[in-house]
Amino acid sequence: MAALKYKPIHIIFYVFSLIFTFSANSSKAELPRLLQPAKPDGTLSFLAIGDWGRRGSYNQSDVALQMGEIGQKLDIDFVISTGDNFYDNGLLGLHDPAFQDSFTNIYTAASLQKPWYTVLGNHDYRGDVGAQLSPMLRALDNRWVCMRSFVVSADIVDFLFVDTTPFVDKYFVQPNKHVYDWRGVLPRQTYLNNLLKEVDMALRESTAKWKIVIGHHTIKSAGHHGNTMELETQLLPILHENDVDLYLNGHDHCLEHISSVDR
């Protein structure tokens, strides 16, 4: 993204593969925090994917096959999902077969049997958000880790997952016949104010050498959806102030690497 420091990214079949080498460290924040250990040699490898829940269609099964092969070569530690996990309208409930049809039965490779750290996208908010967030889904597939906003600490890198959908005004004022599940979000401004404070605190208190933020929506984009003005004005200044190294998102269904020489 613009104005964030350049870091190399290897792109393979619509999947981003990032490899980092780190040593141990930790940090504190009010957001839920999970620990992800690095390998004994200090390396860490993961795949990131977004906008995928298609019951195997739209090339999802082909991408899953390539993910399995690359995941094995890289010996990945986990997978990141940037949201829109189930099309078109999220999950209907805890027993919606879309969970198995779009996730468990698609990503079957041995290398992908690792934690999947997941945020929600706008399509997920059109379904039963509580179902996607429920820890009961882990009884169906123990890879599934989904929360609104949280931190994954992996030695000297902190991954900060941010719930971006509630920032976007049009989902509230022009939903275009879609019904969004705003339980847990309303009153909206209170939710956003608290979230921004928690994100800022998590980044300020982080002692990690690397800081990577993950959200569903674009901040800057040359793609179909373009820039997300609400994130530009509210979230981006916090990322700049806290020297975030990379913002990773989905939503625009295209590959972009946006950087700036002045950061």
Short mmCIF file of C-alpha atoms in Angstrom, two decimals:
data_model
loop_
_atom_site.label_atom_id
_atom_site.label_comp_id
_atom_site.label_asym_id
_atom_site.label_seq_id
_atom_site.Cartn_x
_atom_site.Cartn_y
_atom_site.Cartn_z
CA MET A 1 0.00 0.00 0.00
CA ALA A 2 1.10 3.56 -0.48
CA ALA A 3 3.38 5.12 2.10
CA LEU A 4 4.31 1.83 3.73
CA LYS A 5 7.75 0.32 3.49
CA TYR A 6 8.48 -2.08 0.63
CA LYS A 7 8.87 -5.74 1.50
CA PRO A 8 9.31 -8.53 -1.13
CA ILE A 9 6.26 -10.68 -1.88
CA HIS A 10 6.21 -13.87 -3.97
CA ILE A 11 2.87 -14.26 -5.81
CA ILE A 12 1.73 -17.72 -6.99
CA PHE A 13 -1.75 -18.49 -8.43
CA TYR A 14 -3.52 -15.65 -6.60
CA VAL A 15 -1.91 -16.71 -3.34
CA PHE A 16 0.62 -14.52 -1.57
CA SER A 17 3.50 -16.36 0.06
CA LEU A 18 5.62 -14.40 2.49
CA ILE A 19 8.65 -15.74 4.31
CA PHE A 20 10.22 -14.03 7.30
CA THR A 21 13.11 -14.92 9.59
CA PHE A 22 12.78 -13.81 13.19
CA SER A 23 13.87 -14.38 16.79
CA ALA A 24 11.67 -14.53 19.90
CA ASN A 25 9.89 -11.54 21.39
CA SER A 26 6.42 -10.59 22.65
CA SER A 27 4.07 -7.66 23.14
CA LYS A 28 0.89 -6.71 24.99
CA ALA A 29 -2.43 -5.21 23.91
CA GLU A 30 -6.13 -5.32 24.77
CA LEU A 31 -7.17 -7.16 21.62
CA PRO A 32 -7.36 -10.97 21.86
CA ARG A 33 -3.88 -12.36 21.36
CA LEU A 34 -2.76 -15.70 20.01
CA LEU A 35 0.78 -17.09 19.99
CA GLN A 36 2.21 -18.63 16.85
CA PRO A 37 5.68 -20.13 17.39
CA ALA A 38 8.28 -19.96 14.67
CA LYS A 39 10.24 -22.98 13.54
CA PRO A 40 13.24 -24.10 15.64
CA ASP A 41 15.59 -22.38 13.19
CA GLY A 42 13.76 -19.07 13.64
CA THR A 43 12.01 -19.04 10.25
CA LEU A 44 8.32 -18.48 9.64
CA SER A 45 6.34 -19.12 6.45
CA PHE A 46 2.66 -18.63 5.60
CA LEU A 47 0.15 -18.29 2.78
CA ALA A 48 -2.49 -15.58 2.50
CA ILE A 49 -5.69 -15.80 0.50
CA GLY A 50 -8.94 -13.86 0.29
CA ASP A 51 -12.39 -13.91 -1.36
CA TRP A 52 -12.42 -17.67 -1.76
CA GLY A 53 -15.58 -19.40 -0.47
CA ARG A 54 -17.10 -20.69 -3.72
CA ARG A 55 -17.85 -24.39 -3.01
CA GLY A 56 -14.91 -25.25 -5.24
CA SER A 57 -16.02 -23.26 -8.30
CA TYR A 58 -14.50 -20.10 -9.81
CA ASN A 59 -11.10 -21.88 -9.83
CA GLN A 60 -11.18 -22.30 -6.03
CA SER A 61 -10.28 -26.00 -6.25
CA ASP A 62 -7.43 -25.26 -8.68
CA VAL A 63 -6.02 -22.60 -6.37
CA ALA A 64 -6.36 -24.97 -3.40
CA LEU A 65 -4.32 -27.56 -5.28
CA GLN A 66 -1.53 -25.05 -5.91
CA MET A 67 -1.69 -23.87 -2.30
CA GLY A 68 -1.15 -27.43 -1.14
CA GLU A 69 1.92 -27.84 -3.34
CA ILE A 70 3.47 -24.50 -2.44
CA GLY A 71 2.56 -24.99 1.20
CA GLN A 72 4.52 -28.22 1.22
CA LYS A 73 7.56 -26.67 -0.46
CA LEU A 74 7.61 -23.76 1.96
CA ASP A 75 6.66 -25.88 5.01
CA ILE A 76 4.12 -23.24 5.99
CA ASP A 77 3.19 -22.57 9.61
CA PHE A 78 -0.29 -21.12 9.02
CA VAL A 79 -2.69 -19.56 6.51
CA ILE A 80 -4.18 -16.06 6.60
CA SER A 81 -7.63 -15.36 5.16
CA THR A 82 -8.48 -11.74 4.41
CA GLY A 83 -12.24 -12.30 4.41
CA ASP A 84 -15.22 -12.99 2.14
CA ASN A 85 -14.85 -16.54 3.29
CA PHE A 86 -18.30 -17.74 2.13
CA TYR A 87 -20.16 -16.43 -0.92
CA ASP A 88 -22.54 -14.92 -1.55
CA ASN A 89 -24.07 -14.32 1.85
CA GLY A 90 -21.80 -15.76 4.52
CA LEU A 91 -22.94 -18.75 6.58
CA LEU A 92 -26.60 -19.34 7.37
CA GLY A 93 -25.72 -20.83 10.75
CA LEU A 94 -23.47 -23.26 12.55
CA HIS A 95 -24.77 -26.20 10.53
CA ASP A 96 -24.56 -24.57 7.11
CA PRO A 97 -22.96 -27.16 4.76
CA ALA A 98 -21.11 -24.29 3.05
CA PHE A 99 -18.47 -24.54 5.77
CA GLN A 100 -17.49 -28.04 4.67
CA ASP A 101 -18.23 -27.46 0.98
CA SER A 102 -16.13 -24.30 0.73
CA PHE A 103 -13.45 -24.94 3.35
CA THR A 104 -12.95 -28.40 4.85
CA ASN A 105 -13.57 -30.36 1.66
CA ILE A 106 -11.53 -27.99 -0.53
CA TYR A 107 -8.30 -27.37 1.37
CA THR A 108 -7.46 -31.01 1.95
CA ALA A 109 -3.70 -31.02 1.31
CA ALA A 110 -1.56 -32.14 4.24
CA SER A 111 0.43 -28.88 4.13
CA LEU A 112 -2.77 -26.86 4.69
CA GLN A 113 -3.73 -28.64 7.91
CA LYS A 114 -2.42 -25.68 9.89
CA PRO A 115 -4.20 -22.81 11.68
CA TRP A 116 -6.24 -20.54 9.41
CA TYR A 117 -6.30 -17.05 10.94
CA THR A 118 -9.37 -15.39 9.50
CA VAL A 119 -11.15 -12.03 9.41
CA LEU A 120 -14.63 -11.21 8.10
CA GLY A 121 -15.44 -9.58 4.76
CA ASN A 122 -18.54 -7.73 3.62
CA HIS A 123 -20.07 -10.90 2.15
CA ASP A 124 -19.59 -12.65 5.50
CA TYR A 125 -21.57 -9.88 7.19
CA ARG A 126 -24.56 -10.73 4.97
CA GLY A 127 -24.91 -14.04 6.79
CA ASP A 128 -24.86 -15.18 10.39
CA VAL A 129 -21.70 -13.50 11.68
CA GLY A 130 -22.02 -15.25 15.02
CA ALA A 131 -21.72 -18.61 13.27
CA GLN A 132 -18.39 -17.73 11.65
CA LEU A 133 -17.11 -16.35 14.93
CA SER A 134 -18.31 -19.28 17.00
CA PRO A 135 -15.58 -21.52 18.49
CA MET A 136 -17.99 -24.39 17.84
CA LEU A 137 -16.80 -24.40 14.23
CA ARG A 138 -13.44 -25.58 15.51
CA ALA A 139 -15.16 -28.79 16.56
CA LEU A 140 -15.94 -29.31 12.88
CA ASP A 141 -12.48 -28.27 11.69
CA ASN A 142 -9.80 -27.39 14.22
CA ARG A 143 -7.92 -25.21 11.74
CA TRP A 144 -10.59 -22.50 11.83
CA VAL A 145 -9.65 -19.41 13.90
CA CYS A 146 -11.97 -16.46 13.22
CA MET A 147 -12.47 -13.31 15.29
CA ARG A 148 -13.49 -9.76 14.49
CA SER A 149 -10.14 -8.20 15.41
CA PHE A 150 -7.16 -9.86 17.10
CA VAL A 151 -3.38 -10.18 17.23
CA VAL A 152 -1.21 -13.15 16.32
CA SER A 153 2.25 -12.87 17.84
CA ALA A 154 4.83 -14.93 15.97
CA ASP A 155 8.14 -14.21 17.67
CA ILE A 156 9.32 -10.77 16.51
CA VAL A 157 6.41 -10.17 14.10
CA ASP A 158 2.93 -9.12 15.20
CA PHE A 159 0.02 -9.75 12.82
CA LEU A 160 -2.90 -7.45 13.62
CA PHE A 161 -6.24 -8.51 12.13
CA VAL A 162 -8.78 -5.67 11.80
CA ASP A 163 -12.53 -5.89 11.20
CA THR A 164 -12.90 -3.40 8.32
CA THR A 165 -16.48 -3.92 7.13
CA PRO A 166 -18.13 -1.75 9.84
CA PHE A 167 -16.02 1.22 8.69
CA VAL A 168 -17.68 1.38 5.26
CA ASP A 169 -20.61 3.81 5.18
CA LYS A 170 -22.42 2.41 2.13
CA TYR A 171 -23.23 -0.88 3.87
CA PHE A 172 -25.29 1.12 6.34
CA VAL A 173 -26.82 3.85 4.16
CA GLN A 174 -27.07 2.07 0.77
CA PRO A 175 -27.16 -1.69 1.41
CA ASN A 176 -28.68 -2.36 -2.06
CA LYS A 177 -31.25 -4.89 -0.81
CA HIS A 178 -28.61 -6.79 1.13
CA VAL A 179 -29.19 -7.49 4.81
CA TYR A 180 -26.13 -7.18 7.07
CA ASP A 181 -25.75 -8.77 10.47
CA TRP A 182 -24.66 -5.87 12.67
CA ARG A 183 -25.14 -7.68 15.97
CA GLY A 184 -22.11 -6.90 18.10
CA VAL A 185 -21.31 -3.79 16.05
CA LEU A 186 -24.08 -1.37 17.01
CA PRO A 187 -23.90 1.35 18.15
CA ARG A 188 -21.53 1.66 15.22
CA GLN A 189 -19.55 4.74 16.20
CA THR A 190 -18.83 3.36 19.66
CA TYR A 191 -17.64 0.13 18.08
CA LEU A 192 -15.35 1.95 15.64
CA ASN A 193 -13.97 4.32 18.27
CA ASN A 194 -13.11 1.43 20.56
CA LEU A 195 -11.60 -0.58 17.72
CA LEU A 196 -9.37 2.27 16.58
CA LYS A 197 -8.15 2.78 20.13
CA GLU A 198 -7.43 -0.94 20.51
CA VAL A 199 -5.56 -1.05 17.18
CA ASP A 200 -3.48 1.98 18.12
CA MET A 201 -2.73 0.53 21.56
CA ALA A 202 -1.77 -2.86 20.14
CA LEU A 203 0.65 -1.27 17.69
CA ARG A 204 2.09 1.18 20.23
CA GLU A 205 2.67 -1.50 22.84
CA SER A 206 4.11 -3.96 20.34
CA THR A 207 7.80 -4.61 20.77
CA ALA A 208 7.89 -6.70 17.60
CA LYS A 209 10.39 -5.70 14.96
CA TRP A 210 7.83 -6.27 12.21
CA LYS A 211 4.17 -5.15 12.24
CA ILE A 212 1.75 -6.48 9.64
CA VAL A 213 -1.92 -5.45 9.56
CA ILE A 214 -4.59 -7.56 7.84
CA GLY A 215 -8.06 -6.42 6.84
CA HIS A 216 -10.60 -7.29 4.18
CA HIS A 217 -11.02 -3.93 2.48
CA THR A 218 -8.53 -1.98 0.44
CA ILE A 219 -6.99 1.19 1.77
CA LYS A 220 -5.35 2.16 -1.51
CA SER A 221 -6.26 0.36 -4.74
CA ALA A 222 -6.20 0.77 -8.51
CA GLY A 223 -8.77 -2.01 -8.81
CA HIS A 224 -12.54 -2.09 -9.22
CA HIS A 225 -13.46 -0.93 -5.70
CA GLY A 226 -10.71 1.67 -5.53
CA ASN A 227 -9.62 3.34 -2.31
CA THR A 228 -11.69 2.90 0.83
CA MET A 229 -12.08 6.47 1.99
CA GLU A 230 -13.15 5.55 5.52
CA LEU A 231 -9.98 3.51 6.05
CA GLU A 232 -7.82 6.20 4.45
CA THR A 233 -9.04 8.78 6.94
CA GLN A 234 -9.41 6.66 10.08
CA LEU A 235 -7.07 3.64 9.94
CA LEU A 236 -4.21 4.69 7.67
CA PRO A 237 -2.94 7.50 9.95
CA ILE A 238 -2.63 4.98 12.79
CA LEU A 239 -0.65 2.61 10.56
CA HIS A 240 1.69 5.42 9.52
CA GLU A 241 2.20 6.66 13.05
CA ASN A 242 3.11 3.19 14.26
CA ASP A 243 5.45 2.34 11.36
CA VAL A 244 3.48 -0.63 10.07
CA ASP A 245 5.48 -2.54 7.47
CA LEU A 246 2.66 -4.04 5.42
CA TYR A 247 -1.12 -3.88 5.07
CA LEU A 248 -2.58 -7.04 3.50
CA ASN A 249 -6.15 -7.10 2.18
CA GLY A 250 -8.60 -8.75 -0.19
CA HIS A 251 -11.88 -7.37 -1.62
CA ASP A 252 -10.70 -6.17 -5.04
CA HIS A 253 -10.16 -9.64 -6.57
CA CYS A 254 -6.88 -8.65 -8.17
CA LEU A 255 -3.19 -8.68 -7.30
CA GLU A 256 -1.62 -5.36 -6.38
CA HIS A 257 1.53 -4.36 -4.55
CA ILE A 258 1.40 -0.69 -3.63
CA SER A 259 4.41 0.94 -2.06
CA SER A 260 5.95 4.37 -1.56
CA VAL A 261 9.57 5.47 -1.63
CA ASP A 262 9.06 8.05 1.12
CA ARG A 263 8.53 5.54 3.96
#
